[in-house]
Amino acid sequence: MKIKKIDALELASMIILFQLGSSIVLGMGMEAKKDAWMAIGIATVIGIAIHFCYVALYRAGGTGKTFTRILQDAFSRPIGVIIATLYYFYFLYLAARVTGDFAFFINEVILWSVSAWVIKLSILLLVAYVCYLDIETLGRSSQALTLIMLGFLILVIVFMFFLEDFEWNNLRPILEDGFSPIIKAVFPTLITFPFGEVIVFICYYQYLTKFSAFQKYGWLAVLISGLILIIIAVLNVGLLTADLAEFFTFPFMKTIEQINFLNFIRHLELLAVLVFTIGGLIKITIFSYAGIQGLAGIFKLKKKQKMIIPFLLAVYIISAAFMNNFVIHLYIGLKIVPLYVHLFFQFLIPISCLVILLAKMMVKKRKRRAVKT
């Protein structure tokens, strides 16, 4: 059976949509208030380093291998399988969280009278369809949708900078409260969400037609999404002030509402809901597809599509049963999960895995040299 593939540009597009995902609507880094843009900038640099760390992990594990196999090679077969299973359930939980994010977002902004469970079910039915069509469809769709999202964002950003209500003074003075708020915004929240979440893409490297091309230029996807989040933070504070941007649940949507170009171009927030929801849909699909493929491999299913329904049913149950209060949902997602869950899966395990694999490579090289001599 021919293995389906995606190219480096398609994977880069997936990363851009993935990182913008729920980050673009939630207003990241507002703990740093006026300096939110600076906090996101620092997190972006760290995010690029994280990306290279994950690429190095994949190379050390051996290109073409599944994430499960890489973990087995590092930690031995039984332990590696257990850790891999934990990762796939971690992706399941994150898929449920993002589903909750966008159900709340759509319910709050446009579909006020529709029950959240209906929105969640509708989203997951679309995710199931994309997962069934497989990786090539996901890659091609992401490439097209990235162009749509970037085009829309460029249009919105240009209009916003020319609004009379935009005040650069809202961003001054820089570092009014010192570096402490920036550090609190960056660690652990911003480095783990959204930048550390790219750990899921280790599951996708095996599908690349040319890993070498992605290895050279993949970091640009992280940079582009980071720059967009920086600009959005500047716009939110410049138009709303730092206090209002922190107060609103979806500050960028409130910012978009300010657009009124010559009394002709206005109410772009309706289009924004559609565009941003597409980004969220792709992010949920990326988490889900990785979890589905991984668990199907662990349970040795010949047809991996058989895992789609049970996996997404679990996503729906978790999201519907435990993510009904948005205030609690945000608190857990931005305060509890980054510290007690993300750091373990995004840093502790990958770094340990990389160190072990590099150590094993060094031991093998020494043995080869010893044999030659």
Short mmCIF file of C-alpha atoms in Angstrom, two decimals:
data_model
loop_
_atom_site.label_atom_id
_atom_site.label_comp_id
_atom_site.label_asym_id
_atom_site.label_seq_id
_atom_site.Cartn_x
_atom_site.Cartn_y
_atom_site.Cartn_z
CA MET A 1 0.00 0.00 0.00
CA LYS A 2 1.38 3.39 -1.03
CA ILE A 3 2.06 5.73 1.90
CA LYS A 4 0.35 9.08 1.43
CA LYS A 5 2.62 12.11 1.56
CA ILE A 6 2.58 15.88 2.02
CA ASP A 7 5.21 18.42 1.01
CA ALA A 8 7.08 20.91 3.20
CA LEU A 9 4.87 23.86 2.18
CA GLU A 10 1.71 21.99 3.13
CA LEU A 11 3.13 21.08 6.54
CA ALA A 12 4.29 24.68 7.06
CA SER A 13 0.75 25.84 6.24
CA MET A 14 -0.61 23.40 8.80
CA ILE A 15 1.75 24.83 11.43
CA ILE A 16 0.66 28.42 10.70
CA LEU A 17 -3.04 27.58 10.98
CA PHE A 18 -2.36 25.42 14.03
CA GLN A 19 -0.46 28.10 15.93
CA LEU A 20 -2.90 30.86 15.09
CA GLY A 21 -5.85 28.55 15.87
CA SER A 22 -7.38 29.52 19.19
CA SER A 23 -4.49 31.90 20.00
CA ILE A 24 -5.80 34.50 17.55
CA VAL A 25 -9.19 34.80 19.26
CA LEU A 26 -8.19 34.47 22.93
CA GLY A 27 -5.75 37.39 23.05
CA MET A 28 -2.43 35.93 24.13
CA GLY A 29 0.11 37.55 26.44
CA MET A 30 -2.26 40.04 28.06
CA GLU A 31 -0.76 39.31 31.48
CA ALA A 32 2.02 41.63 30.26
CA LYS A 33 -0.59 44.33 29.45
CA LYS A 34 1.03 47.02 27.23
CA ASP A 35 4.04 44.78 26.67
CA ALA A 36 2.03 41.81 25.41
CA TRP A 37 3.67 42.20 22.00
CA MET A 38 7.10 41.90 23.62
CA ALA A 39 6.10 38.79 25.56
CA ILE A 40 4.84 37.17 22.36
CA GLY A 41 8.06 38.18 20.58
CA ILE A 42 10.20 36.48 23.23
CA ALA A 43 7.92 33.42 23.14
CA THR A 44 8.25 33.30 19.34
CA VAL A 45 12.06 33.16 19.56
CA ILE A 46 11.77 30.38 22.14
CA GLY A 47 9.15 28.72 19.92
CA ILE A 48 11.61 28.59 17.02
CA ALA A 49 14.16 26.96 19.35
CA ILE A 50 11.48 24.46 20.43
CA HIS A 51 10.75 23.69 16.78
CA PHE A 52 14.44 22.93 16.11
CA CYS A 53 14.53 20.75 19.24
CA TYR A 54 11.64 18.63 17.94
CA VAL A 55 13.25 18.41 14.49
CA ALA A 56 16.48 17.25 16.16
CA LEU A 57 14.52 14.64 18.12
CA TYR A 58 12.98 13.28 14.93
CA ARG A 59 16.39 13.14 13.21
CA ALA A 60 17.98 11.42 16.20
CA GLY A 61 15.16 8.87 16.22
CA GLY A 62 15.60 8.17 12.52
CA THR A 63 13.68 9.82 9.70
CA GLY A 64 10.69 7.87 8.44
CA LYS A 65 9.85 6.42 11.85
CA THR A 66 6.59 6.90 13.69
CA PHE A 67 6.50 8.83 16.96
CA THR A 68 5.72 5.58 18.77
CA ARG A 69 8.80 3.90 17.31
CA ILE A 70 11.03 6.85 18.27
CA LEU A 71 9.82 6.65 21.88
CA GLN A 72 10.36 2.87 21.87
CA ASP A 73 13.92 3.31 20.62
CA ALA A 74 14.63 5.78 23.40
CA PHE A 75 12.86 4.23 26.39
CA SER A 76 12.61 0.53 25.35
CA ARG A 77 9.52 -1.13 23.91
CA PRO A 78 7.11 -1.42 26.87
CA ILE A 79 7.88 1.99 28.38
CA GLY A 80 7.92 3.64 24.96
CA VAL A 81 4.48 2.25 24.12
CA ILE A 82 3.07 3.49 27.44
CA ILE A 83 4.53 6.99 26.91
CA ALA A 84 3.28 7.06 23.30
CA THR A 85 -0.22 6.07 24.47
CA LEU A 86 -0.14 8.89 27.02
CA TYR A 87 0.81 11.31 24.23
CA TYR A 88 -2.08 10.23 22.05
CA PHE A 89 -4.52 10.69 24.92
CA TYR A 90 -2.86 14.07 25.53
CA PHE A 91 -3.66 15.00 21.92
CA LEU A 92 -7.22 13.77 22.50
CA TYR A 93 -7.56 16.06 25.51
CA LEU A 94 -6.16 19.04 23.60
CA ALA A 95 -8.55 18.35 20.72
CA ALA A 96 -11.39 18.47 23.27
CA ARG A 97 -10.05 21.74 24.69
CA VAL A 98 -9.85 23.45 21.29
CA THR A 99 -13.33 22.15 20.46
CA GLY A 100 -14.52 23.81 23.66
CA ASP A 101 -12.70 27.04 22.78
CA PHE A 102 -14.44 27.37 19.44
CA ALA A 103 -17.83 26.23 20.66
CA PHE A 104 -17.72 29.02 23.24
CA PHE A 105 -16.38 31.46 20.62
CA ILE A 106 -19.10 30.73 18.05
CA ASN A 107 -21.79 30.66 20.74
CA GLU A 108 -20.68 34.01 22.16
CA VAL A 109 -20.11 35.90 18.92
CA ILE A 110 -22.70 34.71 16.41
CA LEU A 111 -24.89 31.70 17.33
CA TRP A 112 -26.25 32.88 20.68
CA SER A 113 -29.38 30.71 20.66
CA VAL A 114 -27.70 27.47 19.58
CA SER A 115 -26.70 24.99 22.28
CA ALA A 116 -22.95 24.45 22.71
CA TRP A 117 -23.31 20.68 22.30
CA VAL A 118 -24.77 21.19 18.81
CA ILE A 119 -21.82 23.38 17.80
CA LYS A 120 -19.31 20.88 19.21
CA LEU A 121 -20.98 17.99 17.42
CA SER A 122 -21.01 19.91 14.12
CA ILE A 123 -17.32 20.76 14.44
CA LEU A 124 -16.35 17.16 15.19
CA LEU A 125 -18.39 15.79 12.28
CA LEU A 126 -16.31 18.00 9.96
CA VAL A 127 -13.12 16.84 11.70
CA ALA A 128 -14.18 13.21 11.23
CA TYR A 129 -14.72 13.81 7.52
CA VAL A 130 -11.27 15.38 7.03
CA CYS A 131 -9.61 12.57 9.04
CA TYR A 132 -11.40 10.01 6.87
CA LEU A 133 -10.13 11.68 3.68
CA ASP A 134 -6.58 11.30 5.09
CA ILE A 135 -3.38 13.32 5.34
CA GLU A 136 -3.13 14.51 1.72
CA THR A 137 -6.52 16.22 1.94
CA LEU A 138 -5.54 17.82 5.25
CA GLY A 139 -2.30 19.11 3.72
CA ARG A 140 -3.89 20.54 0.56
CA SER A 141 -6.78 22.08 2.49
CA SER A 142 -4.39 23.71 4.96
CA GLN A 143 -2.36 25.26 2.16
CA ALA A 144 -5.45 26.85 0.58
CA LEU A 145 -6.96 27.92 3.90
CA THR A 146 -3.67 29.49 5.03
CA LEU A 147 -3.75 31.79 2.00
CA ILE A 148 -7.34 32.76 2.83
CA MET A 149 -6.56 33.45 6.49
CA LEU A 150 -3.36 35.41 5.77
CA GLY A 151 -5.15 37.43 3.07
CA PHE A 152 -7.97 38.28 5.46
CA LEU A 153 -5.58 39.19 8.28
CA ILE A 154 -3.49 41.44 6.02
CA LEU A 155 -6.67 43.23 4.93
CA VAL A 156 -7.83 43.67 8.54
CA ILE A 157 -4.40 44.82 9.77
CA VAL A 158 -4.06 47.45 7.01
CA PHE A 159 -7.51 48.89 7.78
CA MET A 160 -6.85 48.94 11.53
CA PHE A 161 -3.59 50.85 11.38
CA PHE A 162 -5.40 53.66 9.54
CA LEU A 163 -8.23 53.96 12.06
CA GLU A 164 -8.34 57.28 13.90
CA ASP A 165 -9.00 55.43 17.16
CA PHE A 166 -5.64 53.66 17.01
CA GLU A 167 -3.31 55.20 19.61
CA TRP A 168 0.40 54.40 19.75
CA ASN A 169 0.41 56.06 23.18
CA ASN A 170 -1.61 53.10 24.49
CA LEU A 171 1.57 51.04 24.02
CA ARG A 172 3.71 53.45 26.03
CA PRO A 173 5.67 53.49 28.24
CA ILE A 174 7.46 50.28 27.36
CA LEU A 175 8.38 48.10 30.34
CA GLU A 176 6.38 50.32 32.69
CA ASP A 177 6.20 47.51 35.26
CA GLY A 178 9.59 45.99 34.41
CA PHE A 179 10.26 42.50 33.07
CA SER A 180 8.27 40.64 35.71
CA PRO A 181 4.86 40.70 33.89
CA ILE A 182 6.56 39.66 30.64
CA ILE A 183 8.28 36.71 32.29
CA LYS A 184 4.98 35.64 33.88
CA ALA A 185 3.25 35.83 30.49
CA VAL A 186 5.99 33.86 28.71
CA PHE A 187 6.61 31.15 31.33
CA PRO A 188 4.88 28.79 31.19
CA THR A 189 1.79 29.94 29.26
CA LEU A 190 3.09 31.40 25.97
CA ILE A 191 5.92 28.92 25.45
CA THR A 192 3.53 26.01 25.87
CA PHE A 193 0.47 27.53 24.17
CA PRO A 194 0.71 27.71 21.23
CA PHE A 195 4.43 27.19 20.57
CA GLY A 196 5.10 24.03 22.58
CA GLU A 197 2.01 22.36 21.15
CA VAL A 198 3.91 21.80 17.89
CA ILE A 199 5.14 18.59 19.56
CA VAL A 200 2.18 17.03 17.72
CA PHE A 201 3.93 17.61 14.38
CA ILE A 202 6.55 14.95 15.17
CA CYS A 203 3.69 12.60 14.21
CA TYR A 204 3.55 14.28 10.78
CA TYR A 205 7.24 14.40 9.82
CA GLN A 206 7.07 10.80 8.56
CA TYR A 207 4.63 11.90 5.83
CA LEU A 208 6.96 14.52 4.31
CA THR A 209 8.14 13.96 0.74
CA LYS A 210 11.40 15.80 1.56
CA PHE A 211 12.18 16.21 5.24
CA SER A 212 15.39 18.09 4.38
CA ALA A 213 13.40 20.95 2.81
CA PHE A 214 11.20 21.29 5.88
CA GLN A 215 14.23 21.03 8.14
CA LYS A 216 15.71 24.15 6.50
CA TYR A 217 12.61 26.33 6.21
CA GLY A 218 10.01 24.93 8.62
CA TRP A 219 10.97 27.44 11.32
CA LEU A 220 9.62 30.23 9.10
CA ALA A 221 6.09 28.95 9.77
CA VAL A 222 6.64 29.48 13.50
CA LEU A 223 8.08 32.94 12.81
CA ILE A 224 5.16 33.98 10.57
CA SER A 225 2.52 32.92 13.09
CA GLY A 226 4.49 34.62 15.88
CA LEU A 227 4.73 37.90 13.94
CA ILE A 228 0.98 37.83 13.26
CA LEU A 229 0.26 37.34 16.97
CA ILE A 230 2.61 40.25 17.78
CA ILE A 231 0.77 42.55 15.35
CA ILE A 232 -2.60 41.47 16.75
CA ALA A 233 -1.40 42.23 20.29
CA VAL A 234 -0.29 45.71 19.14
CA LEU A 235 -3.67 46.32 17.47
CA ASN A 236 -5.64 45.11 20.49
CA VAL A 237 -3.79 47.43 22.87
CA GLY A 238 -3.58 50.31 20.40
CA LEU A 239 -7.33 50.33 19.75
CA LEU A 240 -8.80 49.05 23.01
CA THR A 241 -6.11 49.94 25.62
CA ALA A 242 -4.38 47.23 27.65
CA ASP A 243 -7.06 47.12 30.36
CA LEU A 244 -9.93 46.63 27.91
CA ALA A 245 -7.98 44.11 25.83
CA GLU A 246 -7.42 42.08 29.00
CA PHE A 247 -11.06 42.49 30.04
CA PHE A 248 -12.66 41.20 26.82
CA THR A 249 -12.83 37.44 26.35
CA PHE A 250 -12.19 37.75 22.60
CA PRO A 251 -10.32 41.07 22.25
CA PHE A 252 -9.40 40.73 18.58
CA MET A 253 -13.07 40.35 17.64
CA LYS A 254 -13.81 43.55 19.56
CA THR A 255 -10.94 45.21 17.70
CA ILE A 256 -12.28 44.07 14.32
CA GLU A 257 -15.66 45.60 15.19
CA GLN A 258 -13.96 49.02 15.10
CA ILE A 259 -13.31 48.78 11.35
CA ASN A 260 -15.41 51.20 9.33
CA PHE A 261 -13.66 52.20 6.10
CA LEU A 262 -15.52 55.04 4.33
CA ASN A 263 -18.81 53.66 5.73
CA PHE A 264 -18.44 50.90 3.14
CA ILE A 265 -16.21 48.18 4.59
CA ARG A 266 -17.62 47.31 8.00
CA HIS A 267 -18.92 44.41 10.11
CA LEU A 268 -15.93 42.26 9.15
CA GLU A 269 -16.39 40.38 12.42
CA LEU A 270 -18.93 38.12 10.71
CA LEU A 271 -16.35 37.08 8.13
CA ALA A 272 -13.73 36.85 10.89
CA VAL A 273 -15.80 34.24 12.74
CA LEU A 274 -15.81 32.04 9.64
CA VAL A 275 -12.09 32.48 8.92
CA PHE A 276 -10.98 31.92 12.52
CA THR A 277 -13.27 28.91 12.94
CA ILE A 278 -11.61 27.33 9.91
CA GLY A 279 -8.26 27.75 11.68
CA GLY A 280 -9.70 26.13 14.79
CA LEU A 281 -11.13 23.27 12.74
CA ILE A 282 -7.69 22.54 11.28
CA LYS A 283 -6.09 22.62 14.74
CA ILE A 284 -8.62 20.13 16.11
CA THR A 285 -8.07 17.93 13.05
CA ILE A 286 -4.28 18.00 13.49
CA PHE A 287 -4.53 16.85 17.11
CA SER A 288 -7.19 14.27 16.25
CA TYR A 289 -5.45 12.79 13.20
CA ALA A 290 -2.19 12.38 15.16
CA GLY A 291 -4.02 10.66 18.01
CA ILE A 292 -6.08 8.46 15.68
CA GLN A 293 -3.07 7.30 13.68
CA GLY A 294 -1.00 6.72 16.81
CA LEU A 295 -3.60 4.70 18.70
CA ALA A 296 -4.48 2.73 15.56
CA GLY A 297 -0.81 1.78 15.29
CA ILE A 298 -0.57 0.77 18.95
CA PHE A 299 -3.71 -1.37 18.71
CA LYS A 300 -2.47 -2.72 15.35
CA LEU A 301 -5.60 -1.83 13.39
CA LYS A 302 -5.28 -2.59 9.67
CA LYS A 303 -7.81 0.12 8.79
CA LYS A 304 -6.93 3.19 10.82
CA GLN A 305 -10.27 4.80 9.93
CA LYS A 306 -11.83 2.43 12.49
CA MET A 307 -10.29 4.58 15.22
CA ILE A 308 -11.96 7.82 14.00
CA ILE A 309 -15.39 7.31 15.59
CA PRO A 310 -14.24 6.12 19.06
CA PHE A 311 -11.53 8.80 19.23
CA LEU A 312 -13.80 11.70 18.28
CA LEU A 313 -16.60 10.33 20.44
CA ALA A 314 -14.20 10.54 23.39
CA VAL A 315 -13.27 14.10 22.35
CA TYR A 316 -16.95 15.03 22.27
CA ILE A 317 -17.74 13.43 25.65
CA ILE A 318 -14.82 15.19 27.37
CA SER A 319 -15.68 18.53 25.80
CA ALA A 320 -19.42 18.23 26.47
CA ALA A 321 -19.11 16.87 30.01
CA PHE A 322 -16.22 18.88 31.45
CA MET A 323 -16.03 22.11 29.41
CA ASN A 324 -19.31 23.89 30.00
CA ASN A 325 -18.18 26.89 32.06
CA PHE A 326 -15.96 29.17 29.96
CA VAL A 327 -14.35 30.97 32.93
CA ILE A 328 -13.26 27.67 34.49
CA HIS A 329 -12.33 26.33 31.05
CA LEU A 330 -9.99 29.29 30.42
CA TYR A 331 -8.49 29.16 33.91
CA ILE A 332 -7.65 25.47 33.59
CA GLY A 333 -6.36 25.91 30.04
CA LEU A 334 -4.15 28.94 30.70
CA LYS A 335 -3.10 28.43 34.33
CA ILE A 336 -3.27 24.74 35.30
CA VAL A 337 -2.60 22.77 32.10
CA PRO A 338 0.55 24.70 30.99
CA LEU A 339 2.27 24.15 34.33
CA TYR A 340 1.21 20.61 35.20
CA VAL A 341 0.58 18.97 31.82
CA HIS A 342 2.22 20.86 28.94
CA LEU A 343 5.68 21.10 30.53
CA PHE A 344 5.77 17.32 31.00
CA PHE A 345 4.74 16.42 27.44
CA GLN A 346 6.34 19.33 25.60
CA PHE A 347 9.68 19.60 27.40
CA LEU A 348 10.50 16.92 29.98
CA ILE A 349 9.78 13.85 27.83
CA PRO A 350 11.10 15.23 24.48
CA ILE A 351 14.34 16.54 26.01
CA SER A 352 14.88 13.27 27.91
CA CYS A 353 14.17 11.33 24.72
CA LEU A 354 16.59 13.45 22.70
CA VAL A 355 19.38 13.10 25.29
CA ILE A 356 18.93 9.31 25.45
CA LEU A 357 18.91 8.93 21.65
CA LEU A 358 22.02 11.12 21.25
CA ALA A 359 23.78 9.14 23.99
CA LYS A 360 22.92 5.87 22.24
CA MET A 361 24.23 7.27 18.95
CA MET A 362 27.53 8.22 20.62
CA VAL A 363 27.87 4.75 22.15
CA LYS A 364 27.29 3.12 18.74
CA LYS A 365 29.91 5.35 17.11
CA ARG A 366 32.48 4.46 19.77
CA LYS A 367 31.77 0.75 19.31
CA ARG A 368 32.25 1.09 15.54
CA ARG A 369 35.55 2.87 16.05
CA ALA A 370 36.65 0.22 18.53
CA VAL A 371 35.82 -2.54 16.02
CA LYS A 372 37.77 -0.77 13.24
CA THR A 373 40.85 -0.37 15.44
#
